[in-house]
Amino acid sequence: MMIRAFSLRRNRAALRRLARRLAHGQRGVAAIEFAFVLPVMLTAYFGIVEIGQGVMADRKVTQLTRALGDLASQSTTLSTDGINDIFNAAKTIMMPYTDSPPSMTISSIIIDAGGTARVCWSEQSNSTALARGATVTIPAALKVPGTSLIMAKASYNFVPAIGYLMTGAVTLGNDPMYMRPRTGSVGGTENIEQVERVGRALCPNF
């Protein structure tokens, strides 16, 4: 009986040692697995954050473009100060995305009697204005002879905090929006209602 009891105690001790080794081994395996998984989890997390920031910035650019067109189309005439006021007011929409200034253009487009769309005037901020008289492509539904449009464009260079070395800055926006003048001046050789740029002749008079 004593031999059997000793044998049982020895077996229990061996089982406890084995259980401890297994527990230590499982913790070690779990630690190794976590070390492998952690970079993937962090990359996924920051990737989701960056995508969310990019989507929000893109929405801001869309709102900025709409504001440019809306403010300009409400005017009868626009001076240099008036244009600058529009640019300064509209770009506040981009806050808190102010790492770089947005690129903005406002252009008055005239569709003449022949259906050709041309630039009457164009102003820019951190961008390139269109040349007076240059032909532009606009949606067919908007190409109504004897009318005018305000065309607004805006873009923003979004710089992701993560992955910049791989992707660099991402240009958001740069899609034109069109609006009809609300209370434009009527004139030019075809008496077209348009937003008049102070110091410039009404169009078509290229």
Coordinates of C-alpha atoms in Angstrom, one line a residue:
M1 CA 0.0 0.0 0.0
M2 CA 2.8 2.4 0.9
I3 CA 4.5 1.7 -2.5
R4 CA 1.2 2.4 -4.3
A5 CA 0.6 5.6 -2.4
F6 CA 4.2 6.8 -3.1
S7 CA 3.7 6.0 -6.8
L8 CA 0.4 8.0 -6.9
R9 CA 2.1 11.0 -5.3
R10 CA 5.0 10.8 -7.7
N11 CA 2.6 10.5 -10.7
R12 CA 0.6 13.5 -9.4
A13 CA 3.8 15.5 -9.1
A14 CA 4.8 14.6 -12.6
L15 CA 1.4 15.6 -13.9
R16 CA 1.6 18.9 -12.2
R17 CA 5.0 19.6 -13.7
L18 CA 3.7 18.6 -17.1
A19 CA 0.7 20.9 -16.7
R20 CA 2.9 23.8 -15.7
R21 CA 5.2 23.2 -18.7
L22 CA 2.1 23.1 -21.0
A23 CA 0.8 26.3 -19.5
H24 CA 4.1 28.0 -20.0
G25 CA 4.3 26.6 -23.5
Q26 CA 0.8 27.9 -24.4
R27 CA 1.6 31.3 -23.0
G28 CA 4.8 31.4 -25.1
V29 CA 3.0 30.3 -28.2
A30 CA 0.3 33.0 -27.5
A31 CA 3.0 35.6 -27.1
I32 CA 4.7 34.7 -30.3
E33 CA 1.4 34.7 -32.2
F34 CA 0.5 38.1 -30.7
A35 CA 3.9 39.4 -31.8
F36 CA 3.1 38.3 -35.4
V37 CA -0.5 39.6 -35.4
L38 CA 0.2 43.0 -33.7
P39 CA 1.8 44.7 -36.8
V40 CA -1.1 43.5 -38.9
M41 CA -3.7 44.8 -36.4
L42 CA -1.9 48.2 -36.1
T43 CA -1.6 48.5 -39.9
A44 CA -5.3 47.7 -40.4
Y45 CA -6.3 50.2 -37.6
F46 CA -4.3 53.1 -38.9
G47 CA -5.3 52.2 -42.5
I48 CA -9.0 52.5 -41.5
V49 CA -8.3 55.8 -39.8
E50 CA -6.5 57.2 -42.9
I51 CA -9.3 56.0 -45.2
G52 CA -11.8 57.8 -42.9
Q53 CA -9.7 61.0 -43.0
G54 CA -9.4 60.8 -46.8
V55 CA -13.2 60.4 -47.2
M56 CA -13.9 63.4 -44.9
A57 CA -11.3 65.5 -46.8
D58 CA -12.9 64.5 -50.1
R59 CA -16.3 65.6 -48.9
K60 CA -14.8 68.9 -47.8
V61 CA -13.5 69.5 -51.3
T62 CA -16.9 68.8 -52.8
Q63 CA -18.5 71.3 -50.4
L64 CA -15.8 73.8 -51.2
T65 CA -16.4 73.5 -55.0
R66 CA -20.2 73.9 -54.4
A67 CA -19.6 77.0 -52.3
L68 CA -17.4 78.6 -54.9
G69 CA -20.0 78.1 -57.6
D70 CA -22.9 79.2 -55.3
L71 CA -21.3 82.4 -54.1
A72 CA -20.1 83.5 -57.6
S73 CA -23.5 82.7 -59.3
Q74 CA -25.3 84.9 -56.8
S75 CA -23.4 88.0 -57.9
T76 CA -24.3 90.4 -60.7
T77 CA -20.8 91.8 -60.9
L78 CA -17.5 90.6 -59.4
S79 CA -14.5 92.8 -58.7
T80 CA -11.1 91.5 -57.7
D81 CA -11.9 92.1 -54.1
G82 CA -15.2 90.2 -54.5
I83 CA -13.4 87.3 -56.1
N84 CA -10.8 87.2 -53.3
D85 CA -13.6 87.4 -50.7
I86 CA -15.2 84.3 -52.2
F87 CA -11.9 82.4 -52.2
N88 CA -11.2 83.3 -48.6
A89 CA -14.6 82.5 -47.4
A90 CA -14.9 79.2 -49.3
K91 CA -11.6 77.8 -48.3
T92 CA -12.5 77.9 -44.6
I93 CA -14.7 74.9 -45.4
M94 CA -11.5 72.8 -45.6
M95 CA -10.7 73.2 -41.9
P96 CA -9.1 71.3 -40.2
Y97 CA -7.4 70.1 -43.4
T98 CA -5.0 73.0 -43.8
D99 CA -1.7 71.3 -44.4
S100 CA -1.7 72.8 -47.8
P101 CA -3.9 75.5 -49.5
P102 CA -6.6 74.1 -51.8
S103 CA -6.5 74.9 -55.5
M104 CA -9.6 76.9 -56.7
T105 CA -10.8 78.3 -59.9
I106 CA -14.0 80.2 -60.8
S107 CA -14.8 80.7 -64.5
S108 CA -17.7 82.3 -66.4
I109 CA -18.6 80.1 -69.4
I110 CA -20.6 81.5 -72.3
I111 CA -22.5 79.2 -74.7
D112 CA -22.9 81.2 -77.9
A113 CA -25.7 80.9 -80.6
G114 CA -23.7 78.2 -82.3
G115 CA -23.6 76.1 -79.1
T116 CA -19.9 76.6 -78.5
A117 CA -18.8 76.9 -74.8
R118 CA -16.1 79.5 -74.3
V119 CA -14.4 81.1 -71.3
C120 CA -15.4 84.7 -70.7
W121 CA -13.3 85.2 -67.6
S122 CA -11.5 83.0 -65.2
E123 CA -9.9 83.6 -61.7
Q124 CA -7.8 81.3 -59.6
S125 CA -6.2 80.8 -56.2
N126 CA -3.2 78.5 -56.0
S127 CA -4.2 77.2 -59.4
T128 CA -4.2 78.2 -63.1
A129 CA -6.9 80.3 -64.7
L130 CA -8.4 79.5 -68.0
A131 CA -7.6 81.7 -71.0
R132 CA -10.3 84.1 -72.2
G133 CA -12.0 82.8 -75.3
A134 CA -10.7 79.2 -74.8
T135 CA -13.3 76.5 -75.6
V136 CA -14.3 74.1 -72.9
T137 CA -16.2 70.9 -72.7
I138 CA -19.3 70.9 -70.6
P139 CA -22.2 68.4 -70.2
A140 CA -24.5 68.3 -73.2
A141 CA -27.5 69.0 -71.1
L142 CA -26.0 72.3 -70.1
K143 CA -25.0 73.4 -73.6
V144 CA -28.0 75.7 -74.2
P145 CA -27.2 78.4 -76.8
G146 CA -27.5 82.0 -75.6
T147 CA -26.8 81.1 -71.9
S148 CA -23.9 81.2 -69.4
L149 CA -22.6 79.2 -66.6
I150 CA -20.4 79.6 -63.6
M151 CA -17.9 76.7 -63.5
A152 CA -16.1 76.1 -60.2
K153 CA -13.3 73.7 -59.6
A154 CA -11.4 72.8 -56.4
S155 CA -8.8 70.3 -55.4
Y156 CA -6.7 69.5 -52.3
N157 CA -3.5 67.5 -51.9
F158 CA -4.3 65.1 -49.0
V159 CA -1.2 63.8 -47.3
P160 CA -1.8 60.5 -45.4
A161 CA 0.1 60.3 -42.1
I162 CA 0.6 56.6 -42.7
G163 CA 1.9 55.3 -46.0
Y164 CA 3.1 58.6 -47.3
L165 CA 6.3 57.1 -48.6
M166 CA 4.4 54.6 -50.6
T167 CA 1.6 56.8 -52.0
G168 CA 2.7 60.4 -51.6
A169 CA 0.1 63.1 -51.6
V170 CA -3.3 62.2 -53.0
T171 CA -5.1 64.8 -55.1
L172 CA -8.8 65.0 -54.1
G173 CA -11.5 66.7 -56.1
N174 CA -10.8 68.7 -59.3
D175 CA -14.2 67.9 -60.7
P176 CA -16.1 70.9 -62.1
M177 CA -19.5 72.0 -60.9
Y178 CA -21.8 74.3 -62.9
M179 CA -24.4 76.8 -61.8
R180 CA -26.5 79.3 -63.7
P181 CA -26.2 83.0 -62.7
R182 CA -29.1 84.1 -60.4
T183 CA -29.0 87.8 -61.1
G184 CA -26.5 88.3 -63.9
S185 CA -25.9 91.3 -66.2
V186 CA -27.3 91.1 -69.7
G187 CA -25.1 92.2 -72.5
G188 CA -22.5 91.2 -75.1
T189 CA -23.1 90.8 -78.8
E190 CA -25.9 88.2 -78.1
N191 CA -27.4 89.7 -74.9
I192 CA -26.6 86.8 -72.7
E193 CA -27.2 86.9 -69.0
Q194 CA -23.9 86.4 -67.2
V195 CA -21.9 87.3 -64.1
E196 CA -20.0 90.4 -65.1
R197 CA -16.3 90.7 -64.2
V198 CA -15.4 94.3 -63.4
G199 CA -13.0 95.7 -66.0
R200 CA -13.8 93.0 -68.6
A201 CA -16.2 93.2 -71.5
L202 CA -19.3 91.1 -71.5
C203 CA -19.3 88.1 -73.8
P204 CA -19.4 86.9 -76.4
N205 CA -17.0 89.6 -77.3
F206 CA -13.7 87.6 -77.3

